[in-house]
Tab-separated table of C-alpha atoms (C1' of nucleotides) in Angstrom:
chain	number	residue	atom	x	y	z
A	1	MET	CA	-15.511	11.216	-47.068
A	2	LYS	CA	-14.859	12.365	-43.561
A	3	ASN	CA	-11.646	11.381	-41.854
A	4	PRO	CA	-12.665	9.293	-38.826
A	5	PHE	CA	-9.241	9.682	-37.232
A	6	SER	CA	-8.105	12.574	-35.112
A	7	ILE	CA	-4.836	13.439	-33.460
A	8	ASN	CA	-5.140	13.937	-29.747
A	9	SER	CA	-2.102	15.556	-28.191
A	10	LYS	CA	-1.719	15.790	-24.451
A	11	ILE	CA	0.921	18.311	-23.612
A	12	GLU	CA	2.915	18.524	-20.444
A	13	ILE	CA	5.376	21.214	-19.552
A	14	CYS	CA	8.231	19.508	-17.779
A	15	LYS	CA	11.263	20.467	-15.736
A	16	ASN	CA	14.018	17.986	-14.967
A	17	GLY	CA	11.868	15.285	-16.501
A	18	GLU	CA	9.092	15.969	-13.993
A	19	CYS	CA	5.658	17.191	-14.923
A	20	PHE	CA	5.270	20.832	-14.032
A	21	LEU	CA	2.051	21.676	-15.851
A	22	ASN	CA	-0.620	19.752	-17.669
A	23	ALA	CA	-4.279	20.321	-18.408
A	24	ARG	CA	-5.473	18.947	-15.080
A	25	ARG	CA	-2.994	20.951	-13.041
A	26	VAL	CA	-3.836	24.202	-14.767
A	27	GLU	CA	-7.502	23.471	-14.274
A	28	LEU	CA	-6.713	23.120	-10.580
A	29	LEU	CA	-4.903	26.454	-10.489
A	30	ILE	CA	-7.883	28.107	-12.127
A	31	LYS	CA	-10.308	26.634	-9.607
A	32	VAL	CA	-8.093	27.647	-6.691
A	33	HIS	CA	-8.163	31.170	-8.097
A	34	GLU	CA	-11.931	30.940	-8.343
A	35	TYR	CA	-12.605	29.516	-4.855
A	36	GLY	CA	-9.698	30.928	-2.866
A	37	SER	CA	-9.157	27.568	-1.202
A	38	ILE	CA	-7.727	24.153	-1.931
A	39	ASN	CA	-10.803	22.622	-0.382
A	40	GLY	CA	-13.254	24.377	-2.679
A	41	ALA	CA	-11.161	23.741	-5.758
A	42	SER	CA	-10.725	20.040	-5.065
A	43	ARG	CA	-14.420	19.561	-4.444
A	44	ALA	CA	-15.289	21.450	-7.618
A	45	LEU	CA	-12.976	19.200	-9.615
A	46	LYS	CA	-14.085	16.038	-7.816
A	47	MET	CA	-10.475	15.480	-6.895
A	48	SER	CA	-9.343	14.429	-3.425
A	49	TYR	CA	-7.948	17.176	-1.222
A	50	GLN	CA	-4.684	15.289	-0.848
A	51	GLN	CA	-4.141	15.083	-4.562
A	52	ALA	CA	-4.906	18.772	-5.048
A	53	TRP	CA	-2.598	19.660	-2.183
A	54	HIS	CA	0.130	17.414	-3.568
A	55	PHE	CA	-0.115	18.917	-7.053
A	56	LEU	CA	0.026	22.468	-5.757
A	57	LYS	CA	3.008	21.753	-3.544
A	58	HIS	CA	4.803	20.023	-6.396
A	59	MET	CA	4.101	22.847	-8.850
A	60	ASN	CA	5.281	25.471	-6.402
A	61	GLY	CA	8.420	23.430	-5.851
A	62	LEU	CA	9.300	23.289	-9.535
A	63	SER	CA	8.377	26.876	-10.233
A	64	PRO	CA	10.975	29.670	-10.184
A	65	LEU	CA	8.401	31.750	-8.299
A	66	PRO	CA	5.391	30.534	-6.268
A	67	LEU	CA	2.230	30.007	-8.291
A	68	VAL	CA	0.013	29.894	-5.242
A	69	SER	CA	0.368	31.337	-1.754
A	70	ILE	CA	-1.196	29.353	1.030
A	71	SER	CA	-2.114	30.502	4.531
A	72	ARG	CA	-3.455	28.719	7.585
A	73	GLY	CA	-5.643	29.925	10.412
A	74	GLY	CA	-6.986	33.423	10.723
A	75	VAL	CA	-10.420	34.830	10.281
A	76	SER	CA	-11.592	32.560	7.518
A	77	GLY	CA	-9.467	29.611	8.552
A	78	GLY	CA	-6.929	30.296	5.862
A	79	GLY	CA	-6.956	29.799	2.146
A	80	ALA	CA	-5.017	29.706	-1.086
A	81	ALA	CA	-4.470	32.474	-3.588
A	82	ILE	CA	-2.933	32.391	-7.035
A	83	THR	CA	-0.033	34.824	-7.337
A	84	ASP	CA	0.358	37.327	-10.169
A	85	TYR	CA	3.047	35.079	-11.533
A	86	GLY	CA	0.655	32.134	-11.308
A	87	LEU	CA	-1.876	34.035	-13.358
A	88	LYS	CA	0.734	34.706	-16.025
A	89	VAL	CA	1.653	31.037	-16.122
A	90	ILE	CA	-1.999	30.058	-16.518
A	91	GLU	CA	-2.449	32.464	-19.403
A	92	GLU	CA	0.682	31.317	-21.151
A	93	TYR	CA	-0.285	27.674	-20.750
A	94	LYS	CA	-3.645	28.420	-22.312
A	95	GLN	CA	-1.942	30.081	-25.264
A	96	ILE	CA	0.503	27.232	-25.780
A	97	SER	CA	-2.312	24.732	-25.468
A	98	GLU	CA	-4.391	26.539	-28.071
A	99	THR	CA	-1.461	26.793	-30.462
A	100	MET	CA	-0.795	23.092	-30.112
A	101	ASN	CA	-4.451	22.227	-30.633
A	102	GLU	CA	-4.611	24.247	-33.817
A	103	PHE	CA	-1.537	22.517	-35.122
A	104	THR	CA	-2.764	19.020	-34.284
A	105	THR	CA	-6.147	19.727	-35.828
A	106	GLU	CA	-4.404	20.834	-38.983
A	107	GLN	CA	-2.225	17.719	-38.958
A	108	SER	CA	-5.278	15.527	-38.492
A	109	THR	CA	-6.553	16.585	-41.901
A	110	LYS	CA	-3.403	15.269	-43.532
A	111	ILE	CA	-3.689	11.688	-42.351
A	112	GLU	CA	-3.634	9.405	-45.363
A	113	PHE	CA	-4.073	5.927	-43.981
A	114	CYS	CA	-7.781	6.589	-43.525
A	115	ASN	CA	-8.292	6.446	-47.292
A	116	PHE	CA	-9.159	2.765	-47.502
B	1	MET	CA	20.241	31.440	-19.724
B	2	LYS	CA	18.926	28.070	-20.681
B	3	ASN	CA	15.214	27.432	-20.558
B	4	PRO	CA	14.736	24.641	-17.989
B	5	PHE	CA	11.212	23.914	-19.215
B	6	SER	CA	10.316	21.695	-22.117
B	7	ILE	CA	7.053	20.784	-23.763
B	8	ASN	CA	6.410	17.080	-23.810
B	9	SER	CA	3.589	16.129	-26.139
B	10	LYS	CA	2.219	12.619	-26.197
B	11	ILE	CA	0.167	12.119	-29.298
B	12	GLU	CA	-2.557	9.598	-29.810
B	13	ILE	CA	-4.424	8.932	-33.006
B	14	CYS	CA	-8.016	8.285	-32.040
B	15	LYS	CA	-11.170	6.964	-33.649
B	16	ASN	CA	-14.556	7.362	-31.991
B	17	GLY	CA	-12.797	8.715	-28.927
B	18	GLU	CA	-10.816	5.497	-28.583
B	19	CYS	CA	-7.064	5.278	-28.838
B	20	PHE	CA	-6.058	3.725	-32.137
B	21	LEU	CA	-2.333	4.474	-32.181
B	22	ASN	CA	0.187	5.829	-29.740
B	23	ALA	CA	3.932	5.484	-29.280
B	24	ARG	CA	3.694	2.231	-27.350
B	25	ARG	CA	1.299	0.608	-29.786
B	26	VAL	CA	3.404	1.478	-32.794
B	27	GLU	CA	6.457	0.172	-30.982
B	28	LEU	CA	4.537	-3.072	-30.562
B	29	LEU	CA	3.678	-3.244	-34.255
B	30	ILE	CA	7.330	-2.740	-35.113
B	31	LYS	CA	8.446	-5.524	-32.795
B	32	VAL	CA	5.801	-7.881	-34.161
B	33	HIS	CA	7.166	-7.153	-37.610
B	34	GLU	CA	10.666	-7.870	-36.312
B	35	TYR	CA	9.890	-11.112	-34.476
B	36	GLY	CA	6.973	-12.472	-36.484
B	37	SER	CA	5.132	-13.367	-33.295
B	38	ILE	CA	3.157	-11.736	-30.531
B	39	ASN	CA	5.137	-13.779	-28.041
B	40	GLY	CA	8.507	-12.528	-29.192
B	41	ALA	CA	7.354	-8.949	-29.453
B	42	SER	CA	5.798	-8.878	-25.987
B	43	ARG	CA	8.884	-10.371	-24.418
B	44	ALA	CA	11.111	-7.887	-26.218
B	45	LEU	CA	9.015	-5.002	-24.922
B	46	LYS	CA	8.685	-6.489	-21.420
B	47	MET	CA	4.949	-6.333	-21.874
B	48	SER	CA	2.615	-9.165	-20.910
B	49	TYR	CA	1.359	-11.318	-23.756
B	50	GLN	CA	-2.237	-10.504	-22.851
B	51	GLN	CA	-1.660	-6.797	-23.135
B	52	ALA	CA	0.121	-7.143	-26.464
B	53	TRP	CA	-2.642	-9.403	-27.752
B	54	HIS	CA	-5.293	-6.983	-26.499
B	55	PHE	CA	-3.638	-3.989	-28.159
B	56	LEU	CA	-3.262	-5.775	-31.490
B	57	LYS	CA	-6.852	-6.982	-31.462
B	58	HIS	CA	-8.094	-3.508	-30.583
B	59	MET	CA	-6.007	-1.835	-33.284
B	60	ASN	CA	-7.155	-4.290	-35.896
B	61	GLY	CA	-10.718	-3.660	-34.812
B	62	LEU	CA	-10.480	0.101	-35.253
B	63	SER	CA	-8.521	-0.072	-38.474
B	64	PRO	CA	-10.228	0.079	-41.875
B	65	LEU	CA	-7.901	-2.728	-42.953
B	66	PRO	CA	-6.016	-5.230	-40.765
B	67	LEU	CA	-2.647	-4.046	-39.525
B	68	VAL	CA	-1.536	-7.508	-38.515
B	69	SER	CA	-2.511	-10.960	-39.700
B	70	ILE	CA	-2.379	-13.693	-37.125
B	71	SER	CA	-2.283	-17.453	-37.663
B	72	ARG	CA	-2.399	-20.391	-35.303
B	73	GLY	CA	-0.897	-23.850	-35.609
B	74	GLY	CA	1.128	-25.068	-38.524
B	75	VAL	CA	4.774	-25.866	-38.873
B	76	SER	CA	6.100	-23.132	-36.620
B	77	GLY	CA	3.093	-23.064	-34.339
B	78	GLY	CA	1.720	-19.960	-35.952
B	79	GLY	CA	2.699	-16.335	-35.789
B	80	ALA	CA	1.840	-12.761	-36.539
B	81	ALA	CA	2.770	-10.667	-39.540
B	82	ILE	CA	2.343	-6.976	-40.200
B	83	THR	CA	0.379	-6.333	-43.380
B	84	ASP	CA	1.475	-3.969	-46.122
B	85	TYR	CA	-1.167	-1.600	-44.880
B	86	GLY	CA	0.236	-1.943	-41.358
B	87	LEU	CA	3.657	-0.973	-42.617
B	88	LYS	CA	2.202	2.134	-44.241
B	89	VAL	CA	0.464	3.071	-41.013
B	90	ILE	CA	3.692	2.660	-39.057
B	91	GLU	CA	5.558	4.891	-41.476
B	92	GLU	CA	2.908	7.540	-41.435
B	93	TYR	CA	2.772	7.517	-37.664
B	94	LYS	CA	6.525	8.016	-37.542
B	95	GLN	CA	6.237	10.991	-39.867
B	96	ILE	CA	3.415	12.585	-37.908
B	97	SER	CA	5.276	11.964	-34.676
B	98	GLU	CA	8.404	13.614	-36.018
B	99	THR	CA	6.485	16.604	-37.314
B	100	MET	CA	4.811	17.033	-33.940
B	101	ASN	CA	8.105	16.740	-32.104
B	102	GLU	CA	9.702	19.411	-34.242
B	103	PHE	CA	6.793	21.721	-33.592
B	104	THR	CA	6.785	21.175	-29.841
B	105	THR	CA	10.541	21.661	-29.645
B	106	GLU	CA	10.128	24.936	-31.483
B	107	GLN	CA	7.320	25.974	-29.146
B	108	SER	CA	9.439	25.113	-26.127
B	109	THR	CA	11.874	27.860	-27.043
B	110	LYS	CA	9.099	30.426	-26.843
B	111	ILE	CA	8.108	29.821	-23.249
B	112	GLU	CA	8.345	33.080	-21.345
B	113	PHE	CA	7.413	32.237	-17.788
B	114	CYS	CA	10.883	30.788	-17.262
B	115	ASN	CA	12.411	34.276	-17.319
B	116	PHE	CA	12.266	34.887	-13.579
C	1	DT	C1'	-9.599	30.775	25.834
C	2	DA	C1'	-12.906	28.452	23.084
C	3	DG	C1'	-14.564	28.124	18.339
C	4	DC	C1'	-14.279	28.386	13.459
C	5	DG	C1'	-12.726	27.042	8.942
C	6	DA	C1'	-9.125	26.209	6.458
C	7	DT	C1'	-4.474	23.673	5.701
C	8	DA	C1'	-1.315	19.549	6.891
C	9	DT	C1'	-0.550	14.670	7.483
C	10	DT	C1'	-1.164	9.892	8.137
C	11	DC	C1'	-3.113	5.378	7.216
C	12	DA	C1'	-6.121	1.754	6.013
C	13	DT	C1'	-9.092	0.773	2.346
C	14	DT	C1'	-10.786	0.873	-2.203
C	15	DT	C1'	-10.252	1.141	-7.035
C	16	DT	C1'	-7.718	0.509	-10.999
C	17	DT	C1'	-4.327	-1.613	-13.734
C	18	DG	C1'	-1.254	-5.069	-14.973
C	19	DT	C1'	0.783	-9.693	-14.558
C	20	DG	C1'	1.803	-14.759	-14.012
C	21	DA	C1'	0.193	-19.074	-14.464
C	22	DA	C1'	-2.456	-22.445	-16.193
C	23	DT	C1'	-4.824	-24.507	-19.913
C	24	DA	C1'	-7.264	-25.139	-24.292
C	25	DA	C1'	-7.134	-24.768	-29.231
C	26	DC	C1'	-4.898	-24.701	-33.551
C	27	DC	C1'	-2.554	-27.038	-37.548
C	28	DA	C1'	1.433	-28.520	-40.514
C	29	DC	C1'	4.345	-32.298	-40.546
C	30	DA	C1'	6.751	-36.630	-39.494
D	1	DT	C1'	-1.784	-39.888	-34.433
D	2	DG	C1'	1.521	-37.492	-31.686
D	3	DT	C1'	4.713	-33.446	-31.387
D	4	DG	C1'	5.948	-28.593	-31.310
D	5	DG	C1'	5.406	-23.796	-30.846
D	6	DT	C1'	2.352	-20.471	-31.253
D	7	DT	C1'	-2.222	-18.069	-30.429
D	8	DA	C1'	-6.495	-17.658	-27.368
D	9	DT	C1'	-8.676	-17.266	-22.882
D	10	DT	C1'	-9.541	-17.260	-18.148
D	11	DC	C1'	-8.702	-16.122	-13.340
D	12	DA	C1'	-6.679	-15.231	-9.115
D	13	DC	C1'	-3.271	-12.365	-7.479
D	14	DA	C1'	0.121	-8.339	-7.248
D	15	DA	C1'	1.346	-3.673	-7.783
D	16	DA	C1'	0.156	0.996	-8.159
D	17	DA	C1'	-2.843	4.868	-7.769
D	18	DA	C1'	-6.554	7.242	-5.698
D	19	DT	C1'	-9.680	7.944	-2.000
D	20	DG	C1'	-12.107	8.547	2.635
D	21	DA	C1'	-11.655	9.235	7.174
D	22	DA	C1'	-9.591	10.716	11.048
D	23	DT	C1'	-6.817	13.928	13.431
D	24	DA	C1'	-3.493	17.603	14.344
D	25	DT	C1'	-2.290	22.324	13.464
D	26	DC	C1'	-2.792	27.154	12.598
D	27	DG	C1'	-4.256	31.965	13.781
D	28	DC	C1'	-7.848	35.423	13.929
D	29	DT	C1'	-11.837	36.791	16.575
D	30	DA	C1'	-15.576	37.059	19.832
DNA sequence: TAGCGATATTCATTTTTGTGAATAACCACA
DNA sequence: TGTGGTTATTCACAAAAATGAATATCGCTA
């Protein structure tokens, strides 16, 4: 008999009790890296520009080094670029996330209260 | 140097993509067991009666066996009691939760992007 | 110096979520 | 048959979160 229950763990990486990283925020960082702008990333994620902007500002504020560097004006109007440090953070988040998922999947198989 | 980042994992136990158990819901079950009524439990948790009632109904619906048995009328007006099966579920959730917490705490110590 | 395309910022509105209040229904017991 | 204390249910309203729209700002470039 298949276990109909699964453990779903949503991880956040926090600092001072505030959310620094979660799945959505990392997704945003990745899209910013892909599009080179907050605008493009927010549209791609169907997220409002304000929310994307707020998340990025908040993440940068909590981070020991900037994750994203933002510029205004200029030839292309400006844009946003993920820093080398930001790229490292993204990669490490992915690793942690995968490790956690493996563990929760393993734990899911041990649930006993489904045997009724 | 102390790592200022911590991993905060919120686990849900799901069935068919729906939330069956989480920290708040188990807390509710425990209070119902303590007070013997939905009313008492919801007040103790500063949760509206409707929400408590909704959670309990939903949990019972997803569960292979009832977690809580509810009665109306009678000498004391009625009440709610956690079943033996419900008690088992609570205990198992606590165990899973503790196991997950230990693992996330351990993972927290391995975060590298704080070293800057 | 005007235009472009992006960021920055504000605000009213919408959407979502939760709550309080009111009321009906239930049923053992006096 | 009435009382008491709970569950059951509905609904309008409140609080919170998210959004759309509008506008200002920036700085390179033609």
